[in-house]
Amino acid sequence: MANSKYEYVKSFEIEDEVMYPNLIVVRIYGHNFERFSEINEFEKPNDERALNLMNCCATSVLEKYPDITLAYGFSDEYSFIFKKETKFYQRRASKILSLIVSFFVSLCVSKWKDFFPEKDMRSTPLFKSRVISCPSIDVLQAYLAWRQRECHSKNQYNTCFWMLIKSGKSEKEAQDILKDTQKQEKNEMLFQQFGINYKKLPSIYRQGSCVLKTEVDETVKTHNDGALVKRLLKKVIIFHSENIASRSFWSDYSCLCKELGSFEQNMNNMKREYLKLFEFENKLLPFTWIVIRIDGSHFHRFSEVQEFEKPNDEQALKLMNSCAVAVLEEFNDIVFAYGVSDEYSFVLKRNSQLYQRRASEIVSSIVGYFTSTYVMKWTKFFPKKELKYLPSFDGRAVCYPSYDIIRDYLAWRQVDCHINNQYNTCFWMLVKSGKSTREAQSFLKGTQTLEKNQLLSQSFGIEYIMLPAIFRNGSSVFWDKVTTVTENGVVVKSHKKVVVEHSNIIEDHFWEAHPLILEETSPRS
Ligand code: GTP
Ligand code: MG
């Protein structure tokens, strides 16, 4: 499509490719999950149904993305390991981590009822994700050993903690009793005080869960002569294993060697330096406007399956807007959002300290929150349409250093909205009038704005300017003062509310009317 003078803002986007031969691991983990599990009354210390839901979602992630070889999860987290040669999203960290967390929460929300048929999900689940890039196979094994050790020690702690609570101790007392206790002491406490043999607890709690693709021989009967034929099938399996970073685990599953690399050594004594690598996280440049732009993944297909109206489906856009409103209400640092089609840009205030400006935490939590809201609100906007294709979004963070540049960024998106909408309106009118899609394409090739407007007006009686503003201008979402006025003109109440408008945000007028949105603050304030 045509270029605009604002296009230069693209040069602020930074590449974050994980270079080959680093192995890519994406870890997703619950944020404020304790609150979520309280509200939804999960059993303590482990809720088997919740774990099974997590496992089921992880299995679907592996089924959807063939490049993921192995996944390991426990409690509210899951790590997905991509095969070494993957070119998934051209190995761009932010796209990968956002897409995986988005698809995962989409699954979580939609499969909830299969696991908790008697209760509605009472709050929006929040997950974050990050990429860990492992330079070699032994670093990957150290990572897996570390996560499994965390699973073990957290579970042991929590089992003791909740047994103490159930026996009448306060939370503070239980914490004090467990402070600085060793593994052995905890095991003894469980055994002697509560008659629990830790080793006999279900392995899903103690060892976590592995999901991987394995090749299985399936015997099928050919229907004519009844002869048995063997076929090699790829199947996703879930199981629990004592030590996922051991030689025996690796040699049991040939796909691990084939897709990740052959086993080096048992990783029992992990080097301390590795932990730093696993925890390393990029921070976004201080005192710049951070924009998180999210975009629907394969929405072309999604809108076909869900039979959206062409070129614009007003309900679909309103659902997107309603999710953006929810995001602004949840994340106080977002001052403005602009959405069009399947994308939304969220602008954080310049001096935001959200998650210490850690890129992946900000991107993943916004993408995840948006996606779960989208799935949760679907039936409200489409009461007669079943959600047949699970939506997912990817996201990225870009920093814009000055007021003019952030304005140009937003202008760029609105110009894009305008160009695409005008093209699509013409395109679908031509198709509806009997042209093939190819004919419509070549008819429109090289046409300018004026010619398109004339085509609409002369051939189809449509005045472009009269089309709904939501289609032409996209949607702007921001906090605004709303006043309630009584019949005799007295202002009774004035409060802040997130509003959705379809204004022109390229010109100065909107910004002059709302000077506080992109307010310049001093770095010292
Ligand atoms: P990726 O983002 O690269 O995964 O591809 P995509 O298929 O999502 O395409 P892209 O983001 O470039 O464009 C969004 C697509 O979503 C459009 O091309 C449309 O096909 C579809 N879409 C978005 N909004 C609407 C709508 O209101 N109605 C219809 N019919 N389609 C829509
Ligand atoms: Mg898209």
Coordinates of C-alpha atoms and ligand atoms in Angstrom, one line a residue:
M1 CA 0.0 0.0 0.0
A2 CA 1.0 3.6 -0.3
N3 CA 3.7 5.2 1.8
S4 CA 3.0 8.1 4.0
K5 CA 5.3 10.8 5.3
Y6 CA 4.9 9.3 8.8
E7 CA 6.4 6.0 7.8
Y8 CA 9.8 7.0 9.2
V9 CA 8.5 6.1 12.7
K10 CA 9.1 2.5 11.7
S11 CA 12.8 3.0 12.1
F12 CA 12.4 3.1 15.9
E13 CA 11.4 -0.6 15.9
I14 CA 14.3 -2.7 17.2
E15 CA 15.0 -6.2 16.0
D16 CA 15.2 -8.8 18.8
E17 CA 16.0 -11.9 16.9
V18 CA 17.3 -14.8 18.9
M19 CA 20.4 -15.9 16.9
Y20 CA 20.9 -19.4 15.8
P21 CA 22.2 -21.7 17.3
N22 CA 20.7 -20.5 20.6
L23 CA 17.8 -22.6 21.8
I24 CA 14.6 -20.7 22.4
V25 CA 12.6 -21.3 25.5
V26 CA 9.4 -19.4 26.3
R27 CA 8.3 -19.4 29.9
I28 CA 4.8 -18.3 30.7
Y29 CA 3.8 -17.7 34.3
G30 CA 0.8 -16.4 36.2
H31 CA 0.8 -12.9 37.5
N32 CA -1.0 -12.2 40.7
F33 CA -2.0 -15.8 40.4
E34 CA -2.6 -16.2 44.1
R35 CA -5.4 -13.7 43.8
F36 CA -6.8 -15.5 40.8
S37 CA -6.8 -18.9 42.7
E38 CA -8.3 -17.3 45.8
I39 CA -11.2 -15.8 43.8
N40 CA -11.8 -19.0 41.9
E41 CA -11.5 -21.1 45.1
F42 CA -8.7 -23.4 44.0
E43 CA -7.8 -26.2 46.3
K44 CA -4.7 -25.8 48.4
P45 CA -1.8 -26.5 48.0
N46 CA -2.6 -28.0 44.6
D47 CA -5.7 -27.9 42.6
E48 CA -5.6 -31.0 40.4
R49 CA -8.3 -29.6 38.0
A50 CA -6.4 -26.4 37.5
L51 CA -3.2 -28.3 36.8
N52 CA -5.0 -30.5 34.3
L53 CA -6.4 -27.4 32.6
M54 CA -2.8 -26.0 32.3
N55 CA -1.7 -29.3 30.9
C56 CA -4.5 -29.5 28.4
C57 CA -3.7 -25.9 27.2
A58 CA 0.0 -26.8 26.9
T59 CA -0.9 -29.9 24.9
S60 CA -2.9 -27.8 22.5
V61 CA 0.0 -25.3 22.1
L62 CA 2.2 -28.2 21.1
E63 CA -0.4 -29.5 18.7
K64 CA -0.8 -26.1 17.1
Y65 CA 2.9 -25.2 16.8
P66 CA 5.0 -28.1 15.3
D67 CA 8.2 -26.2 16.1
I68 CA 7.8 -26.7 19.9
T69 CA 9.5 -30.0 20.9
L70 CA 9.0 -30.1 24.6
A71 CA 7.1 -28.3 27.4
Y72 CA 7.5 -28.5 31.1
G73 CA 5.2 -27.1 33.6
F74 CA 4.1 -27.0 37.2
S75 CA 1.9 -24.7 39.4
D76 CA 1.0 -21.6 37.3
E77 CA 3.9 -21.8 34.9
Y78 CA 4.9 -23.6 31.6
S79 CA 8.1 -23.6 29.6
F80 CA 8.0 -24.3 25.9
I81 CA 11.2 -25.3 24.1
F82 CA 11.5 -24.8 20.4
K83 CA 13.5 -27.1 18.2
K84 CA 17.0 -25.8 17.5
E85 CA 16.4 -25.0 13.8
T86 CA 13.1 -23.2 14.3
K87 CA 12.4 -20.2 12.1
F88 CA 9.1 -19.5 13.9
Y89 CA 8.3 -15.8 13.5
Q90 CA 11.9 -15.5 12.2
R91 CA 13.1 -16.1 15.8
R92 CA 11.9 -12.6 17.0
A93 CA 11.7 -12.8 20.8
S94 CA 8.9 -10.4 21.4
K95 CA 6.6 -11.9 18.7
I96 CA 7.2 -15.4 20.0
L97 CA 6.7 -14.8 23.7
S98 CA 3.5 -12.7 23.0
L99 CA 2.0 -15.2 20.6
I100 CA 2.5 -18.1 22.9
V101 CA 1.1 -16.4 26.0
S102 CA -1.8 -15.1 24.0
F103 CA -2.8 -18.5 22.6
F104 CA -2.3 -20.1 26.0
V105 CA -4.7 -17.7 27.8
S106 CA -7.1 -18.0 24.9
L107 CA -7.2 -21.8 25.5
C108 CA -7.4 -21.3 29.2
V109 CA -10.5 -19.2 29.1
S110 CA -12.2 -21.3 26.4
K111 CA -11.5 -24.7 28.1
W112 CA -12.3 -23.5 31.6
K113 CA -15.8 -25.0 31.6
D114 CA -14.4 -28.5 30.6
F115 CA -12.5 -28.6 33.9
F116 CA -14.8 -26.4 36.1
P117 CA -18.3 -27.1 34.7
E118 CA -20.0 -25.9 37.9
K119 CA -18.3 -22.5 38.2
D120 CA -17.7 -19.5 36.0
M121 CA -14.3 -18.0 35.8
R122 CA -14.5 -15.1 38.2
S123 CA -11.7 -12.9 37.2
T124 CA -9.5 -12.4 34.1
P125 CA -6.4 -14.5 34.3
L126 CA -3.2 -12.7 33.9
F127 CA -0.1 -14.3 32.5
K128 CA 3.3 -13.0 31.6
S129 CA 5.9 -14.6 29.5
R130 CA 9.6 -14.3 28.6
V131 CA 12.2 -15.7 26.3
I132 CA 15.2 -17.5 27.6
S133 CA 17.8 -18.1 25.0
C134 CA 20.1 -21.0 25.8
P135 CA 23.4 -21.0 24.0
S136 CA 23.9 -24.7 24.3
I137 CA 22.2 -27.9 25.2
D138 CA 23.8 -28.1 28.6
V139 CA 22.5 -24.7 29.5
L140 CA 19.0 -25.9 28.4
Q141 CA 19.4 -28.9 30.7
A142 CA 20.5 -26.7 33.5
Y143 CA 17.4 -24.6 32.9
L144 CA 15.1 -27.6 33.0
A145 CA 16.8 -28.9 36.2
W146 CA 16.4 -25.5 37.8
R147 CA 12.6 -25.4 37.0
Q148 CA 12.1 -28.9 38.2
R149 CA 13.9 -28.1 41.4
E150 CA 11.7 -25.1 41.9
C151 CA 8.6 -27.3 41.4
H152 CA 9.9 -29.7 44.0
S153 CA 10.9 -27.1 46.6
K154 CA 7.8 -25.0 46.2
N155 CA 5.5 -28.0 46.4
Q156 CA 7.2 -29.3 49.5
Y157 CA 7.0 -25.8 51.1
N158 CA 3.4 -25.4 50.2
T159 CA 2.4 -28.8 51.3
C160 CA 3.9 -28.1 54.8
F161 CA 2.5 -24.6 54.9
W162 CA -1.1 -25.7 54.2
M163 CA -0.9 -28.6 56.6
L164 CA 0.2 -26.3 59.3
I165 CA -2.7 -23.9 58.5
K166 CA -5.2 -26.7 58.5
S167 CA -3.9 -27.8 61.9
G168 CA -4.8 -24.4 63.3
K169 CA -1.7 -22.2 62.8
S170 CA -1.9 -18.7 61.5
E171 CA -0.1 -17.8 58.2
K172 CA 2.5 -15.9 60.1
E173 CA 3.1 -18.8 62.5
A174 CA 3.4 -21.3 59.6
Q175 CA 5.9 -19.0 57.8
D176 CA 8.0 -18.7 61.0
I177 CA 8.0 -22.5 61.5
L178 CA 9.1 -23.2 58.0
K179 CA 11.7 -20.4 57.8
D180 CA 15.2 -21.8 57.0
T181 CA 14.1 -25.4 57.2
Q182 CA 15.9 -27.9 55.0
K183 CA 14.3 -30.4 52.7
Q184 CA 14.8 -33.3 55.1
E185 CA 13.2 -31.4 58.0
K186 CA 10.1 -30.6 55.9
N187 CA 9.8 -34.3 54.9
E188 CA 10.1 -35.3 58.5
M189 CA 7.5 -32.7 59.6
L190 CA 5.1 -34.0 57.1
F191 CA 5.6 -37.6 58.1
Q192 CA 5.7 -37.2 61.9
Q193 CA 3.1 -34.4 62.4
F194 CA 0.7 -35.2 59.6
G195 CA 1.4 -38.8 58.6
I196 CA 2.2 -37.8 55.0
N197 CA 4.9 -39.6 53.1
Y198 CA 6.0 -36.9 50.7
K199 CA 7.3 -39.4 48.1
K200 CA 3.8 -40.9 47.9
L201 CA 2.1 -37.7 46.9
P202 CA 0.9 -37.6 43.3
S203 CA 3.8 -37.2 40.9
I204 CA 2.0 -34.3 39.1
Y205 CA 2.5 -32.2 42.2
R206 CA 6.1 -33.3 43.0
Q207 CA 7.6 -33.6 39.6
G208 CA 5.5 -31.3 37.4
S209 CA 4.3 -32.3 33.9
C210 CA 6.1 -32.9 30.6
V211 CA 4.5 -32.6 27.3
L212 CA 6.2 -33.7 24.2
K213 CA 5.7 -35.0 20.7
T214 CA 6.7 -38.5 20.2
E215 CA 6.5 -40.9 17.2
V216 CA 4.3 -43.9 17.9
D217 CA 3.6 -46.9 15.8
E218 CA 0.0 -47.1 15.1
T219 CA -1.4 -50.3 13.8
V220 CA -4.2 -49.8 11.3
K221 CA -6.2 -52.4 9.5
T222 CA -6.6 -52.0 5.8
H223 CA -10.3 -52.4 5.0
N224 CA -10.1 -54.8 2.1
D225 CA -8.0 -57.7 3.2
G226 CA -7.8 -57.0 6.9
A227 CA -4.0 -57.0 6.8
L228 CA -2.3 -55.0 9.5
V229 CA -0.3 -52.0 8.5
K230 CA 2.0 -50.0 10.7
R231 CA 2.0 -46.2 10.5
L232 CA 4.3 -43.8 12.2
L233 CA 2.3 -41.1 13.9
K234 CA 3.3 -38.0 15.8
K235 CA 1.4 -37.8 19.0
V236 CA 1.5 -35.3 21.9
I237 CA 1.8 -37.1 25.3
I238 CA 1.8 -35.9 28.9
F239 CA 3.7 -37.6 31.6
H240 CA 5.6 -37.0 34.8
S241 CA 9.2 -37.8 35.2
E242 CA 11.6 -37.8 38.1
N243 CA 14.4 -35.9 36.4
I244 CA 13.8 -34.2 33.1
A245 CA 17.4 -33.1 32.8
S246 CA 18.9 -36.6 33.0
R247 CA 20.5 -38.8 30.4
S248 CA 17.9 -41.5 30.8
F249 CA 15.0 -39.0 30.1
W250 CA 16.8 -37.7 27.0
S251 CA 17.5 -41.2 25.7
D252 CA 14.0 -42.3 26.2
Y253 CA 12.7 -39.8 23.7
S254 CA 14.5 -39.7 20.4
C255 CA 12.8 -36.5 19.3
L256 CA 14.7 -34.6 22.0
C257 CA 18.1 -35.5 20.6
K258 CA 16.9 -35.0 17.0
E259 CA 15.3 -31.6 17.5
L260 CA 17.3 -30.1 20.4
G261 CA 20.7 -31.8 20.4
S262 CA 22.3 -34.7 22.1
F263 CA 22.7 -35.0 25.8
E264 CA 25.9 -33.6 27.3
Q265 CA 26.1 -34.4 31.0
N266 CA 23.9 -34.8 34.0
M267 CA 23.1 -31.4 35.3
N268 CA 23.0 -31.9 39.0
N269 CA 25.4 -29.2 40.0
M270 CA 24.3 -26.2 38.2
K271 CA 26.7 -23.4 37.7
R272 CA 25.5 -20.3 39.4
E273 CA 26.3 -18.1 36.4
Y274 CA 23.5 -19.9 34.5
L275 CA 20.9 -18.5 36.8
K276 CA 21.8 -14.9 35.8
L277 CA 21.4 -15.9 32.2
F278 CA 17.9 -17.3 32.9
E279 CA 16.9 -14.1 34.7
F280 CA 18.4 -11.6 32.4
E281 CA 15.8 -9.1 31.0
N282 CA 15.9 -6.2 28.7
K283 CA 14.7 -2.8 29.9
L284 CA 13.1 -0.2 27.7
L285 CA 14.9 3.2 27.3
P286 CA 13.9 5.5 30.1
F287 CA 11.8 8.6 29.6
T288 CA 10.4 7.6 26.2
W289 CA 6.8 6.9 25.3
I290 CA 6.5 3.1 25.2
V291 CA 4.0 1.8 22.6
I292 CA 2.8 -1.8 22.8
R293 CA 1.3 -2.7 19.4
I294 CA -0.6 -5.9 19.3
D295 CA -1.9 -7.5 16.2
G296 CA -4.3 -10.4 15.6
S297 CA -2.5 -13.5 14.4
H298 CA -4.0 -14.8 11.1
F299 CA -7.1 -12.7 11.5
H300 CA -7.7 -13.0 7.8
R301 CA -8.5 -16.6 8.5
F302 CA -10.1 -15.9 11.8
S303 CA -12.6 -13.4 10.2
E304 CA -13.4 -15.9 7.5
V305 CA -14.2 -18.7 9.9
Q306 CA -16.2 -16.3 12.2
E307 CA -17.9 -14.9 9.1
F308 CA -17.2 -11.2 9.8
E309 CA -18.9 -8.7 7.6
K310 CA -16.7 -7.3 4.8
P311 CA -14.9 -5.0 4.8
N312 CA -15.7 -4.0 8.3
D313 CA -17.6 -5.8 11.0
E314 CA -18.9 -3.3 13.4
Q315 CA -19.5 -5.8 16.2
A316 CA -15.9 -7.2 15.8
L317 CA -14.5 -3.7 16.1
K318 CA -16.6 -2.9 19.1
L319 CA -15.4 -6.1 20.8
M320 CA -11.8 -5.0 20.1
N321 CA -12.6 -1.6 21.6
S322 CA -14.2 -3.1 24.7
C323 CA -11.1 -5.1 25.3
A324 CA -9.0 -2.0 24.9
V325 CA -11.1 -0.2 27.5
A326 CA -10.6 -3.2 29.9
V327 CA -6.8 -2.9 29.3
L328 CA -6.8 0.8 30.2
E329 CA -8.8 0.1 33.3
E330 CA -6.4 -2.6 34.4
F331 CA -3.1 -0.9 33.5
N332 CA -3.0 2.6 35.0
D333 CA 0.1 3.7 33.1
I334 CA -1.6 3.5 29.7
V335 CA -2.6 6.9 28.7
F336 CA -4.0 6.3 25.2
A337 CA -4.8 3.5 22.8
Y338 CA -5.6 3.5 19.1
G339 CA -7.1 0.6 17.3
V340 CA -8.0 -0.4 13.8
S341 CA -8.9 -3.7 12.2
D342 CA -7.1 -6.4 14.2
E343 CA -4.5 -4.2 15.8
Y344 CA -4.3 -2.0 18.8
S345 CA -1.5 0.4 20.0
F346 CA -1.2 1.1 23.7
V347 CA 0.8 4.2 24.7
L348 CA 2.3 4.2 28.2
K349 CA 3.0 7.5 29.9
R350 CA 6.6 8.7 29.5
N351 CA 7.8 8.2 33.0
S352 CA 6.0 4.9 33.5
Q353 CA 7.9 2.4 35.8
L354 CA 5.5 -0.4 35.0
Y355 CA 7.4 -3.7 35.7
Q356 CA 10.6 -1.6 35.8
R357 CA 10.1 -1.1 32.1
R358 CA 10.9 -4.7 31.3
A359 CA 9.9 -5.2 27.7
S360 CA 8.7 -8.7 27.8
E361 CA 6.7 -8.3 31.0
I362 CA 4.9 -5.3 29.7
V363 CA 4.2 -6.8 26.2
S364 CA 3.1 -10.2 27.5
S365 CA 0.8 -9.0 30.2
I366 CA -1.0 -6.6 27.9
V367 CA -1.3 -9.1 25.1
G368 CA -2.4 -11.8 27.5
Y369 CA -5.0 -9.6 29.2
F370 CA -6.3 -8.3 25.9
T371 CA -6.7 -11.9 24.6
S372 CA -8.4 -13.3 27.7
T373 CA -10.8 -10.4 27.7
Y374 CA -11.5 -11.0 24.0
V375 CA -12.5 -14.6 24.6
M376 CA -14.4 -13.8 27.7
K377 CA -16.5 -11.1 26.1
W378 CA -17.1 -12.9 22.8
T379 CA -20.6 -14.1 23.5
K380 CA -21.6 -10.7 24.7
F381 CA -20.8 -9.2 21.3
F382 CA -21.8 -12.3 19.3
P383 CA -24.5 -14.1 21.3
K384 CA -25.5 -16.2 18.3
K385 CA -22.0 -17.1 17.0
E386 CA -19.9 -19.8 18.6
L387 CA -16.2 -19.0 18.8
K388 CA -14.9 -21.7 16.4
Y389 CA -11.3 -20.4 16.0
L390 CA -9.4 -19.4 19.0
P391 CA -8.0 -15.9 18.6
S392 CA -4.4 -15.0 19.4
F393 CA -2.4 -11.8 19.2
D394 CA 1.3 -10.9 19.0
G395 CA 2.8 -7.8 20.4
R396 CA 5.9 -5.7 20.4
A397 CA 7.2 -2.7 22.4
V398 CA 8.7 0.3 20.7
C399 CA 10.0 3.5 22.4
Y400 CA 9.4 6.9 20.9
P401 CA 11.6 9.7 22.3
S402 CA 9.7 12.9 21.7
Y403 CA 6.2 14.4 21.6
D404 CA 6.4 15.0 17.9
I405 CA 7.4 11.5 17.2
I406 CA 4.8 9.8 19.2
R407 CA 2.2 12.1 17.5
D408 CA 3.7 11.0 14.1
Y409 CA 3.5 7.3 15.2
L410 CA -0.3 7.7 15.9
A411 CA -0.8 9.6 12.7
W412 CA 1.0 6.8 10.8
R413 CA -1.5 4.3 12.2
Q414 CA -4.5 6.5 11.3
V415 CA -3.3 7.1 7.8
D416 CA -2.9 3.4 7.4
C417 CA -6.4 2.9 8.7
H418 CA -7.7 5.4 6.1
I419 CA -5.7 4.0 3.2
N420 CA -6.7 0.4 4.0
N421 CA -10.3 1.2 4.6
Q422 CA -10.8 3.1 1.4
Y423 CA -9.1 0.4 -0.6
N424 CA -11.1 -2.4 1.1
T425 CA -14.4 -0.5 0.7
C426 CA -13.8 -0.2 -3.0
F427 CA -12.5 -3.7 -3.3
W428 CA -15.6 -5.3 -1.7
M429 CA -18.0 -3.1 -3.6
L430 CA -16.4 -4.2 -6.8
V431 CA -16.6 -7.9 -5.7
K432 CA -20.2 -7.5 -4.7
S433 CA -21.0 -6.0 -8.1
G434 CA -19.8 -9.2 -9.8
K435 CA -16.0 -8.7 -10.3
S436 CA -13.7 -11.5 -9.4
T437 CA -11.2 -10.7 -6.6
R438 CA -8.4 -10.6 -9.1
E439 CA -10.3 -8.2 -11.4
A440 CA -11.1 -6.0 -8.5
Q441 CA -7.4 -5.9 -7.5
S442 CA -6.1 -5.0 -10.9
F443 CA -8.9 -2.4 -11.3
L444 CA -7.7 -0.6 -8.1
K445 CA -4.0 -0.9 -8.8
G446 CA -2.3 2.5 -8.8
T447 CA -5.5 4.5 -8.1
Q448 CA -5.3 7.5 -5.9
T449 CA -7.6 8.6 -3.1
L450 CA -9.5 11.0 -5.3
E451 CA -10.2 8.3 -7.9
K452 CA -11.3 5.8 -5.3
N453 CA -13.7 8.3 -3.8
Q454 CA -15.1 9.0 -7.3
L455 CA -15.5 5.3 -8.0
L456 CA -17.5 4.9 -4.8
S457 CA -19.6 7.9 -5.5
Q458 CA -20.2 7.4 -9.2
S459 CA -20.5 3.6 -9.4
F460 CA -22.0 2.8 -6.0
G461 CA -23.6 6.0 -4.7
I462 CA -21.4 5.9 -1.6
E463 CA -20.0 9.2 -0.3
Y464 CA -16.9 8.0 1.5
I465 CA -17.0 10.8 4.0
M466 CA -20.5 9.6 5.1
L467 CA -19.3 6.2 6.1
P468 CA -19.2 5.6 9.9
A469 CA -16.3 7.3 11.6
I470 CA -15.3 4.1 13.4
F471 CA -14.4 2.6 9.9
R472 CA -12.7 5.7 8.5
N473 CA -10.9 6.9 11.6
G474 CA -10.4 3.9 13.8
S475 CA -10.9 4.1 17.6
S476 CA -9.2 6.2 20.2
V477 CA -9.4 5.1 23.8
F478 CA -8.5 7.3 26.8
W479 CA -9.4 8.5 30.2
D480 CA -11.7 11.5 30.2
K481 CA -13.7 13.5 32.6
V482 CA -17.4 12.8 32.3
T483 CA -19.9 15.0 33.9
T484 CA -23.5 14.2 34.7
V485 CA -25.8 17.1 34.3
T486 CA -29.4 17.3 35.6
E487 CA -32.3 18.5 33.6
N488 CA -32.0 22.1 34.8
G489 CA -28.4 22.2 33.8
V490 CA -26.7 21.7 37.1
V491 CA -23.5 19.6 37.1
V492 CA -24.0 16.9 39.8
K493 CA -21.1 14.7 39.3
S494 CA -17.8 14.7 37.5
H495 CA -15.7 11.6 37.3
K496 CA -13.0 10.0 35.2
K497 CA -14.0 7.3 32.8
V498 CA -12.4 5.4 29.9
V499 CA -14.0 6.6 26.7
V500 CA -14.0 5.5 23.0
E501 CA -14.0 8.1 20.3
H502 CA -13.4 8.1 16.5
S503 CA -11.7 11.4 16.1
N504 CA -9.1 12.6 13.7
I505 CA -5.9 12.2 15.7
I506 CA -3.6 13.4 12.9
E507 CA -4.6 17.1 13.2
D508 CA -3.8 19.2 16.3
H509 CA -7.4 19.8 17.3
F510 CA -7.9 16.5 19.2
W511 CA -4.6 17.0 21.1
E512 CA -5.4 20.6 22.0
A513 CA -8.7 19.5 23.4
H514 CA -7.0 16.8 25.5
P515 CA -3.7 18.3 26.5
L516 CA -3.3 16.0 29.5
I517 CA -3.1 12.7 27.5
L518 CA 0.5 13.2 26.2
E519 CA 1.4 15.6 29.0
E520 CA 5.1 16.3 29.2
T521 CA 6.4 15.6 32.6
S522 CA 9.8 16.3 34.0
P523 CA 12.1 13.2 34.5
R524 CA 12.5 14.4 38.1
S525 CA 8.8 14.5 38.9
Ligands
GTP1 P1 -0.8 -11.7 10.6 O1 -1.2 -10.5 11.4 O2 0.4 -11.5 9.8 O3 -0.9 -13.0 11.3 O4 -2.0 -11.8 9.4 P2 -3.5 -11.4 9.4 O5 -4.2 -12.4 8.7 O6 -3.9 -11.1 10.8 O7 -3.5 -10.1 8.5 P3 -3.3 -8.5 8.9 O8 -3.0 -8.4 10.4 O9 -2.3 -8.0 7.9 O10 -4.7 -7.9 8.6 C1 -5.8 -8.1 9.3 C2 -6.8 -8.9 8.6 O11 -7.9 -9.2 9.4 C3 -7.5 -8.2 7.4 O12 -6.7 -8.4 6.2 C4 -8.8 -8.9 7.3 O13 -8.7 -10.0 6.5 C5 -9.1 -9.3 8.7 N1 -10.1 -8.3 9.3 C6 -9.9 -7.4 10.3 N2 -11.0 -6.8 10.6 C7 -12.0 -7.3 9.8 C8 -13.4 -7.0 9.7 O14 -14.0 -6.1 10.4 N3 -14.1 -7.7 8.8 C9 -13.5 -8.7 8.0 N4 -14.2 -9.4 7.2 N5 -12.2 -9.0 8.2 C10 -11.4 -8.3 9.0
MG2 MG -3.1 -9.6 12.0

